[in-house]
Structures are given as C-alpha cells and as structure tokens.
Amino acid sequence: MIKLLTSYSQQRKDGDLIVPISMDWKHYLLRSELLAILKLKLGAEVHHLALTGATSENILEHIGDERYIIEFFLSIVGKMMDFNQDIAVNQSLLEVLLHQTSQQSHYLASKGVDNFDEYDDSNLRSILRKAGWMRKVYGVFTKEALADDTSTDTLKVYFDTHSEALFELSRLVNEDDISESDLKIMSKEVLIPIV
C-alpha cells in the first residue's frame, strides 16, 4: 500500500490533477471499503451500483481518481483522532474481521459480542492487531500524566513511532522553553474505525 501511496504522491508533485486509479487497490481494500469510497464521490448513486453486483474492478473504475481513496483514508484518520477507544464491535463487524484474518472458526464467532469477558476482549484485541485495525501510537505528555491518562486524554497529536514522538519532545524542549524532565512519552493502542 505504501508503494501505491508513494506513486500517488509523486504523480501529484509532478502536477497531475487527476491520478488514474491503479487496479492494485483491489488487493488492499474490501469491497465494502470500495463502496464507501465511491459513496464519498457519488453519494446516493452508490446504492444502484452495489445492487448490480459490481466487481471490485468495476467499482475502482467508477472511482476513477486516486484522490478519493486518499480522502477516504484521511477521513479514517480524522475519525481516529476523535474515536472513543472502547472496543465497540458488533457481530457483523466481528465476522468481517475473522474472515479477513482467516479465522472464521474462532470461538469468538459463536460467543456473541455482548457476552465478551476480559479474556475475550484480549483475544479480540489480538485479532484486531493482526488485521491492522488496531495499532500502537505514541504521544508526548507531562511528567504528571498517568498511564490511565492515555485512554481519557485530549491529546490530538500521536505519532506512529517512538522516535517520531522523541523528535516532537525535542522540538518542544527547544522551541517552547520546556524542560525535558517535565515531559515523557507514553503509548496507547488505538482502534482504527471502519467507515
């Protein structure tokens, strides 16, 4: 996927206003995600296409411009920043998750999400990480912040890697006249919402 995003970015830098869609996206996006992207572009007309049984390739052709795929990912990132981190997975989403990870026979499939206990939640988190729906991010906090503060914080900027957060900590120390001993880096897991 990085290769596709890099290609898109380079074509935009080269001045292309419309970046032709690559059929390789069908390997990274579920049909339901492609329909969500098409809905960003066309609105109500998507229902007609969904009912005609359009293939992933047909949907990509109708999307036509990779900009809509990028907008889709940006909307996910925006929602991720405001997302309540309690795991709220319904039964149909769980089925999609288990199918995506080739674990259709996993015991969670027959348990029912309303009956999950702490052990089940732990297994669900593991499957979410495997599917790429959950990931660890890093943030810069004051030294008084507790580990529990990461689940209720109002911090709006998180970083993908510890080194990026460390760079931000250094920037804050250099630009905002804050002592390095007053700050610390903590991590948390975020659930990437499905649009």
mmCIF file with all atom_site columns, N, CA and C in Angstrom, residues 15-88:
data_model
loop_
_atom_site.group_PDB
_atom_site.id
_atom_site.type_symbol
_atom_site.label_atom_id
_atom_site.label_alt_id
_atom_site.label_comp_id
_atom_site.label_asym_id
_atom_site.label_entity_id
_atom_site.label_seq_id
_atom_site.pdbx_PDB_ins_code
_atom_site.Cartn_x
_atom_site.Cartn_y
_atom_site.Cartn_z
_atom_site.occupancy
_atom_site.B_iso_or_equiv
_atom_site.pdbx_formal_charge
_atom_site.auth_seq_id
_atom_site.auth_comp_id
_atom_site.auth_asym_id
_atom_site.auth_atom_id
_atom_site.pdbx_PDB_model_num
ATOM 1   N N  . GLY A 1 15 ? 2.423   17.405 -10.928 1.00 0.00 ? 15 GLY A N  1
ATOM 2   C CA . GLY A 1 15 ? 1.417   18.302 -11.468 1.00 0.00 ? 15 GLY A CA 1
ATOM 3   C C  . GLY A 1 15 ? 0.181   17.645 -12.036 1.00 0.00 ? 15 GLY A C  1
ATOM 4   N N  . ASP A 1 16 ? 0.084   16.334 -11.939 1.00 0.00 ? 16 ASP A N  1
ATOM 5   C CA . ASP A 1 16 ? -1.116  15.663 -12.444 1.00 0.00 ? 16 ASP A CA 1
ATOM 6   C C  . ASP A 1 16 ? -2.309  16.024 -11.570 1.00 0.00 ? 16 ASP A C  1
ATOM 7   N N  . LEU A 1 17 ? -3.358  16.570 -12.169 1.00 0.00 ? 17 LEU A N  1
ATOM 8   C CA . LEU A 1 17 ? -4.554  16.922 -11.409 1.00 0.00 ? 17 LEU A CA 1
ATOM 9   C C  . LEU A 1 17 ? -5.415  15.702 -11.127 1.00 0.00 ? 17 LEU A C  1
ATOM 10  N N  . ILE A 1 18 ? -5.436  14.766 -12.062 1.00 0.00 ? 18 ILE A N  1
ATOM 11  C CA . ILE A 1 18 ? -6.175  13.522 -11.867 1.00 0.00 ? 18 ILE A CA 1
ATOM 12  C C  . ILE A 1 18 ? -5.169  12.386 -11.954 1.00 0.00 ? 18 ILE A C  1
ATOM 13  N N  . VAL A 1 19 ? -5.121  11.578 -10.899 1.00 0.00 ? 19 VAL A N  1
ATOM 14  C CA . VAL A 1 19 ? -4.213  10.437 -10.883 1.00 0.00 ? 19 VAL A CA 1
ATOM 15  C C  . VAL A 1 19 ? -5.031  9.194  -11.212 1.00 0.00 ? 19 VAL A C  1
ATOM 16  N N  . PRO A 1 20 ? -4.770  8.582  -12.383 1.00 0.00 ? 20 PRO A N  1
ATOM 17  C CA . PRO A 1 20 ? -5.537  7.397  -12.773 1.00 0.00 ? 20 PRO A CA 1
ATOM 18  C C  . PRO A 1 20 ? -5.453  6.326  -11.688 1.00 0.00 ? 20 PRO A C  1
ATOM 19  N N  . ILE A 1 21 ? -6.542  5.639  -11.501 1.00 0.00 ? 21 ILE A N  1
ATOM 20  C CA . ILE A 1 21 ? -6.631  4.656  -10.421 1.00 0.00 ? 21 ILE A CA 1
ATOM 21  C C  . ILE A 1 21 ? -5.865  3.386  -10.779 1.00 0.00 ? 21 ILE A C  1
ATOM 22  N N  . SER A 1 22 ? -5.150  2.855  -9.826  1.00 0.00 ? 22 SER A N  1
ATOM 23  C CA . SER A 1 22 ? -4.429  1.600  -10.010 1.00 0.00 ? 22 SER A CA 1
ATOM 24  C C  . SER A 1 22 ? -5.325  0.446  -9.573  1.00 0.00 ? 22 SER A C  1
ATOM 25  N N  . MET A 1 23 ? -5.390  -0.586 -10.391 1.00 0.00 ? 23 MET A N  1
ATOM 26  C CA . MET A 1 23 ? -6.192  -1.763 -10.037 1.00 0.00 ? 23 MET A CA 1
ATOM 27  C C  . MET A 1 23 ? -5.586  -2.527 -8.863  1.00 0.00 ? 23 MET A C  1
ATOM 28  N N  . ASP A 1 24 ? -4.345  -2.184 -8.491  1.00 0.00 ? 24 ASP A N  1
ATOM 29  C CA . ASP A 1 24 ? -3.719  -2.833 -7.336  1.00 0.00 ? 24 ASP A CA 1
ATOM 30  C C  . ASP A 1 24 ? -4.460  -2.536 -6.038  1.00 0.00 ? 24 ASP A C  1
ATOM 31  N N  . TRP A 1 25 ? -5.248  -1.479 -6.006  1.00 0.00 ? 25 TRP A N  1
ATOM 32  C CA . TRP A 1 25 ? -6.007  -1.154 -4.793  1.00 0.00 ? 25 TRP A CA 1
ATOM 33  C C  . TRP A 1 25 ? -6.959  -2.282 -4.408  1.00 0.00 ? 25 TRP A C  1
ATOM 34  N N  . LYS A 1 26 ? -7.391  -3.077 -5.379  1.00 0.00 ? 26 LYS A N  1
ATOM 35  C CA . LYS A 1 26 ? -8.339  -4.155 -5.072  1.00 0.00 ? 26 LYS A CA 1
ATOM 36  C C  . LYS A 1 26 ? -7.730  -5.179 -4.118  1.00 0.00 ? 26 LYS A C  1
ATOM 37  N N  . HIS A 1 27 ? -6.405  -5.228 -4.042  1.00 0.00 ? 27 HIS A N  1
ATOM 38  C CA . HIS A 1 27 ? -5.739  -6.161 -3.136  1.00 0.00 ? 27 HIS A CA 1
ATOM 39  C C  . HIS A 1 27 ? -5.693  -5.637 -1.704  1.00 0.00 ? 27 HIS A C  1
ATOM 40  N N  . TYR A 1 28 ? -5.918  -4.360 -1.511  1.00 0.00 ? 28 TYR A N  1
ATOM 41  C CA . TYR A 1 28 ? -5.789  -3.748 -0.190  1.00 0.00 ? 28 TYR A CA 1
ATOM 42  C C  . TYR A 1 28 ? -7.119  -3.330 0.425   1.00 0.00 ? 28 TYR A C  1
ATOM 43  N N  . LEU A 1 29 ? -8.135  -3.196 -0.396  1.00 0.00 ? 29 LEU A N  1
ATOM 44  C CA . LEU A 1 29 ? -9.412  -2.683 0.093   1.00 0.00 ? 29 LEU A CA 1
ATOM 45  C C  . LEU A 1 29 ? -10.517 -3.710 -0.095  1.00 0.00 ? 29 LEU A C  1
ATOM 46  N N  . LEU A 1 30 ? -11.336 -3.859 0.930   1.00 0.00 ? 30 LEU A N  1
ATOM 47  C CA . LEU A 1 30 ? -12.507 -4.725 0.834   1.00 0.00 ? 30 LEU A CA 1
ATOM 48  C C  . LEU A 1 30 ? -13.532 -4.088 -0.092  1.00 0.00 ? 30 LEU A C  1
ATOM 49  N N  . ARG A 1 31 ? -14.413 -4.887 -0.629  1.00 0.00 ? 31 ARG A N  1
ATOM 50  C CA . ARG A 1 31 ? -15.475 -4.365 -1.491  1.00 0.00 ? 31 ARG A CA 1
ATOM 51  C C  . ARG A 1 31 ? -16.299 -3.320 -0.743  1.00 0.00 ? 31 ARG A C  1
ATOM 52  N N  . SER A 1 32 ? -16.579 -3.566 0.545   1.00 0.00 ? 32 SER A N  1
ATOM 53  C CA . SER A 1 32 ? -17.356 -2.601 1.330   1.00 0.00 ? 32 SER A CA 1
ATOM 54  C C  . SER A 1 32 ? -16.613 -1.273 1.469   1.00 0.00 ? 32 SER A C  1
ATOM 55  N N  . GLU A 1 33 ? -15.277 -1.326 1.567   1.00 0.00 ? 33 GLU A N  1
ATOM 56  C CA . GLU A 1 33 ? -14.491 -0.095 1.640   1.00 0.00 ? 33 GLU A CA 1
ATOM 57  C C  . GLU A 1 33 ? -14.514 0.632  0.294   1.00 0.00 ? 33 GLU A C  1
ATOM 58  N N  . LEU A 1 34 ? -14.431 -0.125 -0.789  1.00 0.00 ? 34 LEU A N  1
ATOM 59  C CA . LEU A 1 34 ? -14.514 0.490  -2.117  1.00 0.00 ? 34 LEU A CA 1
ATOM 60  C C  . LEU A 1 34 ? -15.861 1.178  -2.308  1.00 0.00 ? 34 LEU A C  1
ATOM 61  N N  . LEU A 1 35 ? -16.933 0.537  -1.840  1.00 0.00 ? 35 LEU A N  1
ATOM 62  C CA . LEU A 1 35 ? -18.258 1.165  -1.932  1.00 0.00 ? 35 LEU A CA 1
ATOM 63  C C  . LEU A 1 35 ? -18.326 2.427  -1.076  1.00 0.00 ? 35 LEU A C  1
ATOM 64  N N  . ALA A 1 36 ? -17.672 2.415  0.094   1.00 0.00 ? 36 ALA A N  1
ATOM 65  C CA . ALA A 1 36 ? -17.640 3.618  0.937   1.00 0.00 ? 36 ALA A CA 1
ATOM 66  C C  . ALA A 1 36 ? -16.896 4.745  0.228   1.00 0.00 ? 36 ALA A C  1
ATOM 67  N N  . ILE A 1 37 ? -15.817 4.402  -0.475  1.00 0.00 ? 37 ILE A N  1
ATOM 68  C CA . ILE A 1 37 ? -15.065 5.412  -1.236  1.00 0.00 ? 37 ILE A CA 1
ATOM 69  C C  . ILE A 1 37 ? -15.925 5.956  -2.368  1.00 0.00 ? 37 ILE A C  1
ATOM 70  N N  . LEU A 1 38 ? -16.611 5.070  -3.055  1.00 0.00 ? 38 LEU A N  1
ATOM 71  C CA . LEU A 1 38 ? -17.489 5.503  -4.141  1.00 0.00 ? 38 LEU A CA 1
ATOM 72  C C  . LEU A 1 38 ? -18.602 6.394  -3.613  1.00 0.00 ? 38 LEU A C  1
ATOM 73  N N  . LYS A 1 39 ? -19.075 6.092  -2.414  1.00 0.00 ? 39 LYS A N  1
ATOM 74  C CA . LYS A 1 39 ? -20.121 6.920  -1.808  1.00 0.00 ? 39 LYS A CA 1
ATOM 75  C C  . LYS A 1 39 ? -19.594 8.324  -1.516  1.00 0.00 ? 39 LYS A C  1
ATOM 76  N N  . LEU A 1 40 ? -18.304 8.431  -1.140  1.00 0.00 ? 40 LEU A N  1
ATOM 77  C CA . LEU A 1 40 ? -17.698 9.755  -0.961  1.00 0.00 ? 40 LEU A CA 1
ATOM 78  C C  . LEU A 1 40 ? -17.781 10.561 -2.256  1.00 0.00 ? 40 LEU A C  1
ATOM 79  N N  . LYS A 1 41 ? -17.617 9.866  -3.378  1.00 0.00 ? 41 LYS A N  1
ATOM 80  C CA . LYS A 1 41 ? -17.610 10.541 -4.674  1.00 0.00 ? 41 LYS A CA 1
ATOM 81  C C  . LYS A 1 41 ? -19.013 10.803 -5.203  1.00 0.00 ? 41 LYS A C  1
ATOM 82  N N  . LEU A 1 42 ? -19.893 9.783  -5.157  1.00 0.00 ? 42 LEU A N  1
ATOM 83  C CA . LEU A 1 42 ? -21.176 9.877  -5.850  1.00 0.00 ? 42 LEU A CA 1
ATOM 84  C C  . LEU A 1 42 ? -22.389 10.087 -4.964  1.00 0.00 ? 42 LEU A C  1
ATOM 85  N N  . GLY A 1 43 ? -22.270 9.807  -3.691  1.00 0.00 ? 43 GLY A N  1
ATOM 86  C CA . GLY A 1 43 ? -23.424 9.945  -2.810  1.00 0.00 ? 43 GLY A CA 1
ATOM 87  C C  . GLY A 1 43 ? -24.438 8.837  -3.015  1.00 0.00 ? 43 GLY A C  1
ATOM 88  N N  . ALA A 1 44 ? -25.705 9.176  -3.174  1.00 0.00 ? 44 ALA A N  1
ATOM 89  C CA . ALA A 1 44 ? -26.811 8.211  -3.215  1.00 0.00 ? 44 ALA A CA 1
ATOM 90  C C  . ALA A 1 44 ? -26.740 7.259  -4.403  1.00 0.00 ? 44 ALA A C  1
ATOM 91  N N  . GLU A 1 45 ? -26.055 7.615  -5.470  1.00 0.00 ? 45 GLU A N  1
ATOM 92  C CA . GLU A 1 45 ? -25.992 6.758  -6.655  1.00 0.00 ? 45 GLU A CA 1
ATOM 93  C C  . GLU A 1 45 ? -25.293 5.426  -6.388  1.00 0.00 ? 45 GLU A C  1
ATOM 94  N N  . VAL A 1 46 ? -24.564 5.318  -5.292  1.00 0.00 ? 46 VAL A N  1
ATOM 95  C CA . VAL A 1 46 ? -23.817 4.107  -4.973  1.00 0.00 ? 46 VAL A CA 1
ATOM 96  C C  . VAL A 1 46 ? -24.736 2.914  -4.794  1.00 0.00 ? 46 VAL A C  1
ATOM 97  N N  . HIS A 1 47 ? -25.887 3.124  -4.227  1.00 0.00 ? 47 HIS A N  1
ATOM 98  C CA . HIS A 1 47 ? -26.790 2.010  -3.954  1.00 0.00 ? 47 HIS A CA 1
ATOM 99  C C  . HIS A 1 47 ? -27.140 1.253  -5.234  1.00 0.00 ? 47 HIS A C  1
ATOM 100 N N  . HIS A 1 48 ? -27.313 1.974  -6.331  1.00 0.00 ? 48 HIS A N  1
ATOM 101 C CA . HIS A 1 48 ? -27.614 1.321  -7.605  1.00 0.00 ? 48 HIS A CA 1
ATOM 102 C C  . HIS A 1 48 ? -26.452 0.421  -8.025  1.00 0.00 ? 48 HIS A C  1
ATOM 103 N N  . LEU A 1 49 ? -25.223 0.939  -7.894  1.00 0.00 ? 49 LEU A N  1
ATOM 104 C CA . LEU A 1 49 ? -24.056 0.153  -8.279  1.00 0.00 ? 49 LEU A CA 1
ATOM 105 C C  . LEU A 1 49 ? -23.885 -1.060 -7.376  1.00 0.00 ? 49 LEU A C  1
ATOM 106 N N  . ALA A 1 50 ? -24.141 -0.891 -6.088  1.00 0.00 ? 50 ALA A N  1
ATOM 107 C CA . ALA A 1 50 ? -23.999 -2.000 -5.140  1.00 0.00 ? 50 ALA A CA 1
ATOM 108 C C  . ALA A 1 50 ? -24.988 -3.106 -5.466  1.00 0.00 ? 50 ALA A C  1
ATOM 109 N N  . LEU A 1 51 ? -26.172 -2.733 -5.897  1.00 0.00 ? 51 LEU A N  1
ATOM 110 C CA . LEU A 1 51 ? -27.208 -3.727 -6.190  1.00 0.00 ? 51 LEU A CA 1
ATOM 111 C C  . LEU A 1 51 ? -26.960 -4.463 -7.497  1.00 0.00 ? 51 LEU A C  1
ATOM 112 N N  . THR A 1 52 ? -26.195 -3.871 -8.403  1.00 0.00 ? 52 THR A N  1
ATOM 113 C CA . THR A 1 52 ? -25.944 -4.540 -9.676  1.00 0.00 ? 52 THR A CA 1
ATOM 114 C C  . THR A 1 52 ? -24.852 -5.592 -9.565  1.00 0.00 ? 52 THR A C  1
ATOM 115 N N  . GLY A 1 53 ? -24.262 -5.746 -8.387  1.00 0.00 ? 53 GLY A N  1
ATOM 116 C CA . GLY A 1 53 ? -23.222 -6.758 -8.204  1.00 0.00 ? 53 GLY A CA 1
ATOM 117 C C  . GLY A 1 53 ? -21.912 -6.385 -8.856  1.00 0.00 ? 53 GLY A C  1
ATOM 118 N N  . ALA A 1 54 ? -21.575 -5.116 -8.854  1.00 0.00 ? 54 ALA A N  1
ATOM 119 C CA . ALA A 1 54 ? -20.334 -4.657 -9.460  1.00 0.00 ? 54 ALA A CA 1
ATOM 120 C C  . ALA A 1 54 ? -19.135 -5.318 -8.777  1.00 0.00 ? 54 ALA A C  1
ATOM 121 N N  . THR A 1 55 ? -18.145 -5.688 -9.577  1.00 0.00 ? 55 THR A N  1
ATOM 122 C CA . THR A 1 55 ? -16.920 -6.275 -9.034  1.00 0.00 ? 55 THR A CA 1
ATOM 123 C C  . THR A 1 55 ? -16.039 -5.166 -8.469  1.00 0.00 ? 55 THR A C  1
ATOM 124 N N  . SER A 1 56 ? -14.983 -5.566 -7.770  1.00 0.00 ? 56 SER A N  1
ATOM 125 C CA . SER A 1 56 ? -14.041 -4.583 -7.235  1.00 0.00 ? 56 SER A CA 1
ATOM 126 C C  . SER A 1 56 ? -13.434 -3.751 -8.360  1.00 0.00 ? 56 SER A C  1
ATOM 127 N N  . GLU A 1 57 ? -13.125 -4.403 -9.476  1.00 0.00 ? 57 GLU A N  1
ATOM 128 C CA . GLU A 1 57 ? -12.563 -3.680 -10.620 1.00 0.00 ? 57 GLU A CA 1
ATOM 129 C C  . GLU A 1 57 ? -13.551 -2.650 -11.164 1.00 0.00 ? 57 GLU A C  1
ATOM 130 N N  . ASN A 1 58 ? -14.844 -3.026 -11.251 1.00 0.00 ? 58 ASN A N  1
ATOM 131 C CA . ASN A 1 58 ? -15.871 -2.084 -11.718 1.00 0.00 ? 58 ASN A CA 1
ATOM 132 C C  . ASN A 1 58 ? -15.960 -0.882 -10.789 1.00 0.00 ? 58 ASN A C  1
ATOM 133 N N  . ILE A 1 59 ? -15.929 -1.159 -9.500  1.00 0.00 ? 59 ILE A N  1
ATOM 134 C CA . ILE A 1 59 ? -16.041 -0.072 -8.519  1.00 0.00 ? 59 ILE A CA 1
ATOM 135 C C  . ILE A 1 59 ? -14.832 0.849  -8.627  1.00 0.00 ? 59 ILE A C  1
ATOM 136 N N  . LEU A 1 60 ? -13.628 0.271  -8.768  1.00 0.00 ? 60 LEU A N  1
ATOM 137 C CA . LEU A 1 60 ? -12.425 1.091  -8.930  1.00 0.00 ? 60 LEU A CA 1
ATOM 138 C C  . LEU A 1 60 ? -12.518 1.957  -10.179 1.00 0.00 ? 60 LEU A C  1
ATOM 139 N N  . GLU A 1 61 ? -13.040 1.402  -11.269 1.00 0.00 ? 61 GLU A N  1
ATOM 140 C CA . GLU A 1 61 ? -13.208 2.189  -12.496 1.00 0.00 ? 61 GLU A CA 1
ATOM 141 C C  . GLU A 1 61 ? -14.155 3.361  -12.266 1.00 0.00 ? 61 GLU A C  1
ATOM 142 N N  . HIS A 1 62 ? -15.224 3.140  -11.499 1.00 0.00 ? 62 HIS A N  1
ATOM 143 C CA . HIS A 1 62 ? -16.167 4.220  -11.215 1.00 0.00 ? 62 HIS A CA 1
ATOM 144 C C  . HIS A 1 62 ? -15.560 5.268  -10.280 1.00 0.00 ? 62 HIS A C  1
ATOM 145 N N  . ILE A 1 63 ? -14.669 4.826  -9.391  1.00 0.00 ? 63 ILE A N  1
ATOM 146 C CA . ILE A 1 63 ? -13.990 5.788  -8.513  1.00 0.00 ? 63 ILE A CA 1
ATOM 147 C C  . ILE A 1 63 ? -13.121 6.693  -9.371  1.00 0.00 ? 63 ILE A C  1
ATOM 148 N N  . GLY A 1 64 ? -12.327 6.101  -10.272 1.00 0.00 ? 64 GLY A N  1
ATOM 149 C CA . GLY A 1 64 ? -11.643 6.842  -11.317 1.00 0.00 ? 64 GLY A CA 1
ATOM 150 C C  . GLY A 1 64 ? -10.418 7.646  -10.945 1.00 0.00 ? 64 GLY A C  1
ATOM 151 N N  . ASP A 1 65 ? -10.335 8.184  -9.757  1.00 0.00 ? 65 ASP A N  1
ATOM 152 C CA . ASP A 1 65 ? -9.231  9.061  -9.372  1.00 0.00 ? 65 ASP A CA 1
ATOM 153 C C  . ASP A 1 65 ? -8.783  8.663  -7.971  1.00 0.00 ? 65 ASP A C  1
ATOM 154 N N  . GLU A 1 66 ? -7.486  8.455  -7.803  1.00 0.00 ? 66 GLU A N  1
ATOM 155 C CA . GLU A 1 66 ? -6.973  8.007  -6.510  1.00 0.00 ? 66 GLU A CA 1
ATOM 156 C C  . GLU A 1 66 ? -7.187  9.029  -5.396  1.00 0.00 ? 66 GLU A C  1
ATOM 157 N N  . ARG A 1 67 ? -7.521  10.243 -5.755  1.00 0.00 ? 67 ARG A N  1
ATOM 158 C CA . ARG A 1 67 ? -7.760  11.270 -4.735  1.00 0.00 ? 67 ARG A CA 1
ATOM 159 C C  . ARG A 1 67 ? -8.881  10.853 -3.792  1.00 0.00 ? 67 ARG A C  1
ATOM 160 N N  . TYR A 1 68 ? -9.872  10.141 -4.295  1.00 0.00 ? 68 TYR A N  1
ATOM 161 C CA . TYR A 1 68 ? -10.989 9.710  -3.446  1.00 0.00 ? 68 TYR A CA 1
ATOM 162 C C  . TYR A 1 68 ? -10.550 8.647  -2.439  1.00 0.00 ? 68 TYR A C  1
ATOM 163 N N  . ILE A 1 69 ? -9.592  7.822  -2.839  1.00 0.00 ? 69 ILE A N  1
ATOM 164 C CA . ILE A 1 69 ? -9.057  6.831  -1.906  1.00 0.00 ? 69 ILE A CA 1
ATOM 165 C C  . ILE A 1 69 ? -8.285  7.539  -0.801  1.00 0.00 ? 69 ILE A C  1
ATOM 166 N N  . ILE A 1 70 ? -7.504  8.544  -1.171  1.00 0.00 ? 70 ILE A N  1
ATOM 167 C CA . ILE A 1 70 ? -6.750  9.314  -0.175  1.00 0.00 ? 70 ILE A CA 1
ATOM 168 C C  . ILE A 1 70 ? -7.719  10.026 0.767   1.00 0.00 ? 70 ILE A C  1
ATOM 169 N N  . GLU A 1 71 ? -8.787  10.621 0.232   1.00 0.00 ? 71 GLU A N  1
ATOM 170 C CA . GLU A 1 71 ? -9.786  11.278 1.083   1.00 0.00 ? 71 GLU A CA 1
ATOM 171 C C  . GLU A 1 71 ? -10.417 10.284 2.049   1.00 0.00 ? 71 GLU A C  1
ATOM 172 N N  . PHE A 1 72 ? -10.647 9.057  1.588   1.00 0.00 ? 72 PHE A N  1
ATOM 173 C CA . PHE A 1 72 ? -11.198 8.003  2.438   1.00 0.00 ? 72 PHE A CA 1
ATOM 174 C C  . PHE A 1 72 ? -10.268 7.740  3.618   1.00 0.00 ? 72 PHE A C  1
ATOM 175 N N  . PHE A 1 73 ? -8.970  7.576  3.329   1.00 0.00 ? 73 PHE A N  1
ATOM 176 C CA . PHE A 1 73 ? -8.011  7.330  4.410   1.00 0.00 ? 73 PHE A CA 1
ATOM 177 C C  . PHE A 1 73 ? -7.908  8.530  5.344   1.00 0.00 ? 73 PHE A C  1
ATOM 178 N N  . LEU A 1 74 ? -7.955  9.730  4.807   1.00 0.00 ? 74 LEU A N  1
ATOM 179 C CA . LEU A 1 74 ? -7.910  10.924 5.659   1.00 0.00 ? 74 LEU A CA 1
ATOM 180 C C  . LEU A 1 74 ? -9.134  11.010 6.561   1.00 0.00 ? 74 LEU A C  1
ATOM 181 N N  . SER A 1 75 ? -10.297 10.594 6.051   1.00 0.00 ? 75 SER A N  1
ATOM 182 C CA . SER A 1 75 ? -11.493 10.610 6.900   1.00 0.00 ? 75 SER A CA 1
ATOM 183 C C  . SER A 1 75 ? -11.360 9.595  8.027   1.00 0.00 ? 75 SER A C  1
ATOM 184 N N  . ILE A 1 76 ? -10.723 8.466  7.759   1.00 0.00 ? 76 ILE A N  1
ATOM 185 C CA . ILE A 1 76 ? -10.483 7.475  8.808   1.00 0.00 ? 76 ILE A CA 1
ATOM 186 C C  . ILE A 1 76 ? -9.546  8.041  9.865   1.00 0.00 ? 76 ILE A C  1
ATOM 187 N N  . VAL A 1 77 ? -8.478  8.702  9.428   1.00 0.00 ? 77 VAL A N  1
ATOM 188 C CA . VAL A 1 77 ? -7.540  9.296  10.381  1.00 0.00 ? 77 VAL A CA 1
ATOM 189 C C  . VAL A 1 77 ? -8.245  10.357 11.216  1.00 0.00 ? 77 VAL A C  1
ATOM 190 N N  . GLY A 1 78 ? -9.079  11.178 10.587  1.00 0.00 ? 78 GLY A N  1
ATOM 191 C CA . GLY A 1 78 ? -9.824  12.193 11.333  1.00 0.00 ? 78 GLY A CA 1
ATOM 192 C C  . GLY A 1 78 ? -10.721 11.581 12.382  1.00 0.00 ? 78 GLY A C  1
ATOM 193 N N  . LYS A 1 79 ? -11.409 10.508 12.006  1.00 0.00 ? 79 LYS A N  1
ATOM 194 C CA . LYS A 1 79 ? -12.270 9.832  12.978  1.00 0.00 ? 79 LYS A CA 1
ATOM 195 C C  . LYS A 1 79 ? -11.450 9.182  14.078  1.00 0.00 ? 79 LYS A C  1
ATOM 196 N N  . MET A 1 80 ? -10.277 8.683  13.713  1.00 0.00 ? 80 MET A N  1
ATOM 197 C CA . MET A 1 80 ? -9.427  8.034  14.701  1.00 0.00 ? 80 MET A CA 1
ATOM 198 C C  . MET A 1 80 ? -9.033  9.021  15.798  1.00 0.00 ? 80 MET A C  1
ATOM 199 N N  . MET A 1 81 ? -8.814  10.265 15.434  1.00 0.00 ? 81 MET A N  1
ATOM 200 C CA . MET A 1 81 ? -8.398  11.263 16.420  1.00 0.00 ? 81 MET A CA 1
ATOM 201 C C  . MET A 1 81 ? -9.502  11.544 17.428  1.00 0.00 ? 81 MET A C  1
ATOM 202 N N  . ASP A 1 82 ? -10.758 11.391 17.043  1.00 0.00 ? 82 ASP A N  1
ATOM 203 C CA . ASP A 1 82 ? -11.881 11.671 17.931  1.00 0.00 ? 82 ASP A CA 1
ATOM 204 C C  . ASP A 1 82 ? -12.543 10.405 18.461  1.00 0.00 ? 82 ASP A C  1
ATOM 205 N N  . PHE A 1 83 ? -11.985 9.259  18.156  1.00 0.00 ? 83 PHE A N  1
ATOM 206 C CA . PHE A 1 83 ? -12.669 7.993  18.410  1.00 0.00 ? 83 PHE A CA 1
ATOM 207 C C  . PHE A 1 83 ? -12.614 7.594  19.872  1.00 0.00 ? 83 PHE A C  1
ATOM 208 N N  . ASN A 1 84 ? -13.736 7.123  20.396  1.00 0.00 ? 84 ASN A N  1
ATOM 209 C CA . ASN A 1 84 ? -13.799 6.554  21.739  1.00 0.00 ? 84 ASN A CA 1
ATOM 210 C C  . ASN A 1 84 ? -13.095 5.208  21.693  1.00 0.00 ? 84 ASN A C  1
ATOM 211 N N  . GLN A 1 85 ? -12.124 5.008  22.553  1.00 0.00 ? 85 GLN A N  1
ATOM 212 C CA . GLN A 1 85 ? -11.284 3.825  22.468  1.00 0.00 ? 85 GLN A CA 1
ATOM 213 C C  . GLN A 1 85 ? -11.895 2.562  23.056  1.00 0.00 ? 85 GLN A C  1
ATOM 214 N N  . ASP A 1 86 ? -13.099 2.618  23.576  1.00 0.00 ? 86 ASP A N  1
ATOM 215 C CA . ASP A 1 86 ? -13.754 1.383  23.987  1.00 0.00 ? 86 ASP A CA 1
ATOM 216 C C  . ASP A 1 86 ? -14.007 0.568  22.726  1.00 0.00 ? 86 ASP A C  1
ATOM 217 N N  . ILE A 1 87 ? -13.733 -0.705 22.806  1.00 0.00 ? 87 ILE A N  1
ATOM 218 C CA . ILE A 1 87 ? -13.947 -1.550 21.634  1.00 0.00 ? 87 ILE A CA 1
ATOM 219 C C  . ILE A 1 87 ? -15.441 -1.770 21.471  1.00 0.00 ? 87 ILE A C  1
ATOM 220 N N  . ALA A 1 88 ? -15.963 -1.270 20.387  1.00 0.00 ? 88 ALA A N  1
ATOM 221 C CA . ALA A 1 88 ? -17.390 -1.420 20.101  1.00 0.00 ? 88 ALA A CA 1
ATOM 222 C C  . ALA A 1 88 ? -17.525 -2.144 18.768  1.00 0.00 ? 88 ALA A C  1
#
